[in-house]
Amino acid sequence: MKYKIALVLFLVFILNSCQDENEKRLAENKKEAKKKEIIFNNINKEWSFIDEPINEISEKNATDWKEWGEFLKELGGKPRKTIGAFQKKSAAIAKKAMALNNNIPAQFNQPQIRSRISILITKVKMMDLFIHLQKIPDDKVTFLIGEINKELVSLQRQMDKIVEKSKIPQEEGESDFLRMLDTARAIPNSMPPIDQNLPKVE
């Protein structure tokens, strides 16, 4: 009889423990779901890229430079419903950003443009990295969205500057002068070093 009572008490204890454990797990799941919802809402609210060209030059490039056009197109269209959709979109944007190094039009294949493309790619990759973490730092993701937009504007303005500069007519002889400067830079300094022991002429 004592054993039966002990067994019943033990079973009641086990059932209570299981129930407490389930309630704890449910509470934790609810808490986690709430956190994920807040992260999703924060990213969803800030997810907006400058996917339209800001000037005529950029618009022309979107047609002539395939990679630029595809990158801008990928920036458009907002993911819906899940954080997974944002992760997928972010990966696609990163892939298109990496392609910007390919086939840069000759006119824009200059250090000012290449450096801006490099910065843009770095920021897109950072955003993609953060959004794929187990615990997503939504503040960093939303900050990088703003930074990417700044870099997009900077890159397009630089394209415009290059085109405007190319329209300015050169002075007569300016191209020869620039060529001479380049040649002078290419010639190594062949003068022997000055001997410090030579007497100074007063």
mmCIF file of C-alpha atoms in Angstrom:
data_model
loop_
_atom_site.group_PDB
_atom_site.id
_atom_site.type_symbol
_atom_site.label_atom_id
_atom_site.label_comp_id
_atom_site.label_asym_id
_atom_site.label_seq_id
_atom_site.Cartn_x
_atom_site.Cartn_y
_atom_site.Cartn_z
ATOM 1 C CA MET A 1 0.000 0.000 0.000
ATOM 2 C CA LYS A 2 2.830 2.361 0.916
ATOM 3 C CA TYR A 3 4.481 1.601 -2.409
ATOM 4 C CA LYS A 4 1.278 2.436 -4.322
ATOM 5 C CA ILE A 5 0.929 5.792 -2.523
ATOM 6 C CA ALA A 6 4.594 6.556 -3.156
ATOM 7 C CA LEU A 7 4.174 5.618 -6.843
ATOM 8 C CA VAL A 8 1.066 7.818 -7.206
ATOM 9 C CA LEU A 9 2.848 10.746 -5.526
ATOM 10 C CA PHE A 10 5.871 10.216 -7.754
ATOM 11 C CA LEU A 11 3.678 10.219 -10.894
ATOM 12 C CA VAL A 12 1.868 13.379 -9.725
ATOM 13 C CA PHE A 13 5.273 15.038 -9.147
ATOM 14 C CA ILE A 14 6.507 13.989 -12.621
ATOM 15 C CA LEU A 15 3.304 15.295 -14.273
ATOM 16 C CA ASN A 16 3.596 18.627 -12.432
ATOM 17 C CA SER A 17 7.268 18.923 -13.423
ATOM 18 C CA CYS A 18 6.403 18.227 -17.078
ATOM 19 C CA GLN A 19 3.587 20.772 -16.971
ATOM 20 C CA ASP A 20 5.895 23.412 -15.437
ATOM 21 C CA GLU A 21 8.537 22.625 -18.061
ATOM 22 C CA ASN A 22 5.974 22.954 -20.875
ATOM 23 C CA GLU A 23 4.716 26.271 -19.502
ATOM 24 C CA LYS A 24 8.305 27.559 -19.271
ATOM 25 C CA ARG A 25 8.994 26.435 -22.838
ATOM 26 C CA LEU A 26 5.793 28.076 -24.099
ATOM 27 C CA ALA A 27 6.666 31.328 -22.319
ATOM 28 C CA GLU A 28 10.186 31.266 -23.817
ATOM 29 C CA ASN A 29 8.789 30.534 -27.296
ATOM 30 C CA LYS A 30 6.361 33.445 -26.967
ATOM 31 C CA LYS A 31 9.195 35.727 -25.844
ATOM 32 C CA GLU A 32 11.372 34.596 -28.776
ATOM 33 C CA ALA A 33 8.502 35.051 -31.244
ATOM 34 C CA LYS A 34 7.921 38.582 -29.901
ATOM 35 C CA LYS A 35 11.630 39.414 -30.330
ATOM 36 C CA LYS A 36 11.590 38.097 -33.917
ATOM 37 C CA GLU A 37 8.450 40.105 -34.646
ATOM 38 C CA ILE A 38 10.104 43.318 -33.387
ATOM 39 C CA ILE A 39 13.225 42.612 -35.497
ATOM 40 C CA PHE A 40 11.077 41.902 -38.556
ATOM 41 C CA ASN A 41 9.028 45.090 -38.057
ATOM 42 C CA ASN A 42 12.145 47.244 -37.615
ATOM 43 C CA ILE A 43 13.786 45.890 -40.776
ATOM 44 C CA ASN A 44 10.505 45.996 -42.701
ATOM 45 C CA LYS A 45 9.997 49.668 -41.769
ATOM 46 C CA GLU A 46 13.503 50.755 -42.865
ATOM 47 C CA TRP A 47 13.914 48.517 -45.939
ATOM 48 C CA SER A 48 13.905 51.102 -48.709
ATOM 49 C CA PHE A 49 16.684 51.526 -51.257
ATOM 50 C CA ILE A 50 17.274 54.201 -53.885
ATOM 51 C CA ASP A 51 16.528 51.871 -56.799
ATOM 52 C CA GLU A 52 15.888 54.620 -59.376
ATOM 53 C CA PRO A 53 18.712 56.535 -61.105
ATOM 54 C CA ILE A 54 19.123 60.011 -59.569
ATOM 55 C CA ASN A 55 20.443 61.681 -62.736
ATOM 56 C CA GLU A 56 20.501 61.272 -66.530
ATOM 57 C CA ILE A 57 23.977 59.725 -66.560
ATOM 58 C CA SER A 58 22.966 57.019 -64.100
ATOM 59 C CA GLU A 59 19.774 56.401 -66.078
ATOM 60 C CA LYS A 60 21.785 55.985 -69.295
ATOM 61 C CA ASN A 61 24.199 53.659 -67.481
ATOM 62 C CA ALA A 62 21.289 51.526 -66.258
ATOM 63 C CA THR A 63 20.654 50.740 -69.935
ATOM 64 C CA ASP A 64 24.229 50.598 -71.258
ATOM 65 C CA TRP A 65 25.946 48.964 -68.269
ATOM 66 C CA LYS A 66 24.069 45.708 -67.715
ATOM 67 C CA GLU A 67 25.438 45.041 -64.201
ATOM 68 C CA TRP A 68 24.445 48.511 -62.949
ATOM 69 C CA GLY A 69 20.924 48.163 -64.360
ATOM 70 C CA GLU A 70 20.489 44.698 -62.802
ATOM 71 C CA PHE A 71 21.776 45.914 -59.431
ATOM 72 C CA LEU A 72 19.288 48.817 -59.329
ATOM 73 C CA LYS A 73 16.498 46.459 -60.382
ATOM 74 C CA GLU A 74 17.398 44.018 -57.582
ATOM 75 C CA LEU A 75 17.269 46.839 -55.025
ATOM 76 C CA GLY A 76 13.602 47.386 -55.921
ATOM 77 C CA GLY A 77 10.780 45.210 -54.687
ATOM 78 C CA LYS A 78 10.323 44.799 -50.957
ATOM 79 C CA PRO A 79 10.213 41.298 -49.406
ATOM 80 C CA ARG A 80 7.037 40.346 -47.564
ATOM 81 C CA LYS A 81 5.899 38.374 -44.504
ATOM 82 C CA THR A 82 9.054 36.678 -43.148
ATOM 83 C CA ILE A 83 12.604 37.487 -42.131
ATOM 84 C CA GLY A 84 13.617 34.613 -44.423
ATOM 85 C CA ALA A 85 12.324 36.629 -47.395
ATOM 86 C CA PHE A 86 14.544 39.556 -46.345
ATOM 87 C CA GLN A 87 17.526 37.203 -46.000
ATOM 88 C CA LYS A 88 16.930 35.824 -49.494
ATOM 89 C CA LYS A 89 16.585 39.327 -50.959
ATOM 90 C CA SER A 90 19.726 40.513 -49.167
ATOM 91 C CA ALA A 91 21.745 37.601 -50.621
ATOM 92 C CA ALA A 92 20.467 38.439 -54.123
ATOM 93 C CA ILE A 93 21.410 42.135 -53.690
ATOM 94 C CA ALA A 94 24.914 41.137 -52.484
ATOM 95 C CA LYS A 95 25.382 38.915 -55.548
ATOM 96 C CA LYS A 96 24.374 41.735 -57.932
ATOM 97 C CA ALA A 97 26.606 44.205 -56.050
ATOM 98 C CA MET A 98 29.640 41.924 -56.514
ATOM 99 C CA ALA A 99 28.985 41.924 -60.281
ATOM 100 C CA LEU A 100 29.412 45.735 -60.403
ATOM 101 C CA ASN A 101 33.165 45.188 -60.726
ATOM 102 C CA ASN A 102 32.549 43.568 -64.120
ATOM 103 C CA ASN A 103 32.363 45.464 -67.413
ATOM 104 C CA ILE A 104 32.671 48.969 -65.952
ATOM 105 C CA PRO A 105 32.298 51.325 -68.937
ATOM 106 C CA ALA A 106 35.697 52.702 -70.055
ATOM 107 C CA GLN A 107 34.665 56.273 -69.222
ATOM 108 C CA PHE A 108 33.957 55.272 -65.596
ATOM 109 C CA ASN A 109 36.766 52.749 -65.140
ATOM 110 C CA GLN A 110 38.608 55.199 -62.907
ATOM 111 C CA PRO A 111 39.872 55.048 -59.302
ATOM 112 C CA GLN A 112 37.099 57.414 -58.034
ATOM 113 C CA ILE A 113 34.391 55.084 -59.380
ATOM 114 C CA ARG A 114 36.124 51.799 -58.492
ATOM 115 C CA SER A 115 36.695 52.937 -54.886
ATOM 116 C CA ARG A 116 33.031 53.927 -54.500
ATOM 117 C CA ILE A 117 31.913 50.584 -55.948
ATOM 118 C CA SER A 118 34.238 48.834 -53.490
ATOM 119 C CA ILE A 119 32.747 50.731 -50.511
ATOM 120 C CA LEU A 120 29.207 50.005 -51.745
ATOM 121 C CA ILE A 121 29.980 46.273 -52.080
ATOM 122 C CA THR A 122 31.506 46.185 -48.568
ATOM 123 C CA LYS A 123 28.408 47.753 -47.003
ATOM 124 C CA VAL A 124 26.023 45.464 -48.916
ATOM 125 C CA LYS A 125 28.034 42.405 -47.815
ATOM 126 C CA MET A 126 28.019 43.606 -44.190
ATOM 127 C CA MET A 127 24.231 44.001 -44.299
ATOM 128 C CA ASP A 128 23.916 40.504 -45.782
ATOM 129 C CA LEU A 129 26.177 39.090 -43.060
ATOM 130 C CA PHE A 130 24.214 40.721 -40.202
ATOM 131 C CA ILE A 131 20.805 39.720 -41.540
ATOM 132 C CA HIS A 132 21.915 36.066 -41.709
ATOM 133 C CA LEU A 133 23.119 35.870 -38.089
ATOM 134 C CA GLN A 134 21.243 33.683 -35.594
ATOM 135 C CA LYS A 135 20.463 36.768 -33.491
ATOM 136 C CA ILE A 136 19.929 39.519 -36.042
ATOM 137 C CA PRO A 137 21.197 42.936 -34.914
ATOM 138 C CA ASP A 138 18.333 44.846 -36.574
ATOM 139 C CA ASP A 139 19.848 48.226 -35.607
ATOM 140 C CA LYS A 140 22.985 47.397 -37.618
ATOM 141 C CA VAL A 141 20.965 46.154 -40.595
ATOM 142 C CA THR A 142 18.815 49.314 -40.680
ATOM 143 C CA PHE A 143 21.903 51.537 -40.231
ATOM 144 C CA LEU A 144 23.568 49.831 -43.211
ATOM 145 C CA ILE A 145 20.474 50.342 -45.391
ATOM 146 C CA GLY A 146 20.938 54.099 -44.868
ATOM 147 C CA GLU A 147 24.688 53.813 -45.544
ATOM 148 C CA ILE A 148 24.079 51.877 -48.783
ATOM 149 C CA ASN A 149 21.703 54.615 -49.958
ATOM 150 C CA LYS A 150 24.403 57.253 -49.235
ATOM 151 C CA GLU A 151 26.943 55.277 -51.262
ATOM 152 C CA LEU A 152 24.472 54.905 -54.144
ATOM 153 C CA VAL A 153 24.024 58.688 -54.284
ATOM 154 C CA SER A 154 27.792 59.278 -54.018
ATOM 155 C CA LEU A 155 28.538 56.831 -56.849
ATOM 156 C CA GLN A 156 25.928 58.336 -59.171
ATOM 157 C CA ARG A 157 27.097 61.896 -58.462
ATOM 158 C CA GLN A 158 30.671 60.858 -59.254
ATOM 159 C CA MET A 159 29.525 59.399 -62.598
ATOM 160 C CA ASP A 160 27.835 62.730 -63.341
ATOM 161 C CA LYS A 161 30.996 64.688 -62.409
ATOM 162 C CA ILE A 162 33.139 62.592 -64.765
ATOM 163 C CA VAL A 163 30.759 63.165 -67.674
ATOM 164 C CA GLU A 164 30.495 66.912 -66.976
ATOM 165 C CA LYS A 165 34.290 67.189 -66.741
ATOM 166 C CA SER A 166 34.705 65.395 -70.068
ATOM 167 C CA LYS A 167 32.465 68.005 -71.722
ATOM 168 C CA ILE A 168 34.781 70.903 -70.769
ATOM 169 C CA PRO A 169 36.921 71.684 -73.830
ATOM 170 C CA GLN A 170 40.664 71.450 -73.273
ATOM 171 C CA GLU A 171 42.858 74.505 -73.789
ATOM 172 C CA GLU A 172 45.179 74.451 -76.775
ATOM 173 C CA GLY A 173 48.265 72.439 -75.857
ATOM 174 C CA GLU A 174 46.724 71.126 -72.591
ATOM 175 C CA SER A 175 46.745 67.503 -73.763
ATOM 176 C CA ASP A 176 50.447 67.830 -74.765
ATOM 177 C CA PHE A 177 51.230 69.361 -71.360
ATOM 178 C CA LEU A 178 49.438 66.523 -69.516
ATOM 179 C CA ARG A 179 51.307 63.965 -71.641
ATOM 180 C CA MET A 180 54.617 65.658 -70.763
ATOM 181 C CA LEU A 181 53.701 65.553 -67.061
ATOM 182 C CA ASP A 182 52.971 61.821 -67.290
ATOM 183 C CA THR A 183 56.283 61.258 -69.114
ATOM 184 C CA ALA A 184 58.190 63.298 -66.520
ATOM 185 C CA ARG A 185 56.665 61.215 -63.736
ATOM 186 C CA ALA A 186 57.705 58.036 -65.520
ATOM 187 C CA ILE A 187 61.389 59.070 -65.771
ATOM 188 C CA PRO A 188 63.269 58.082 -62.612
ATOM 189 C CA ASN A 189 65.271 60.732 -60.851
ATOM 190 C CA SER A 190 68.759 59.952 -62.211
ATOM 191 C CA MET A 191 70.671 62.802 -60.558
ATOM 192 C CA PRO A 192 73.370 61.610 -58.141
ATOM 193 C CA PRO A 193 72.837 62.442 -54.470
ATOM 194 C CA ILE A 194 74.453 65.680 -53.265
ATOM 195 C CA ASP A 195 77.683 65.127 -51.352
ATOM 196 C CA GLN A 196 77.201 66.747 -47.942
ATOM 197 C CA ASN A 197 81.022 67.167 -47.530
ATOM 198 C CA LEU A 198 81.353 69.626 -50.427
ATOM 199 C CA PRO A 199 82.117 73.187 -49.368
ATOM 200 C CA LYS A 200 79.128 75.541 -49.525
ATOM 201 C CA VAL A 201 79.310 78.463 -51.920
ATOM 202 C CA GLU A 202 78.564 81.663 -50.035
#
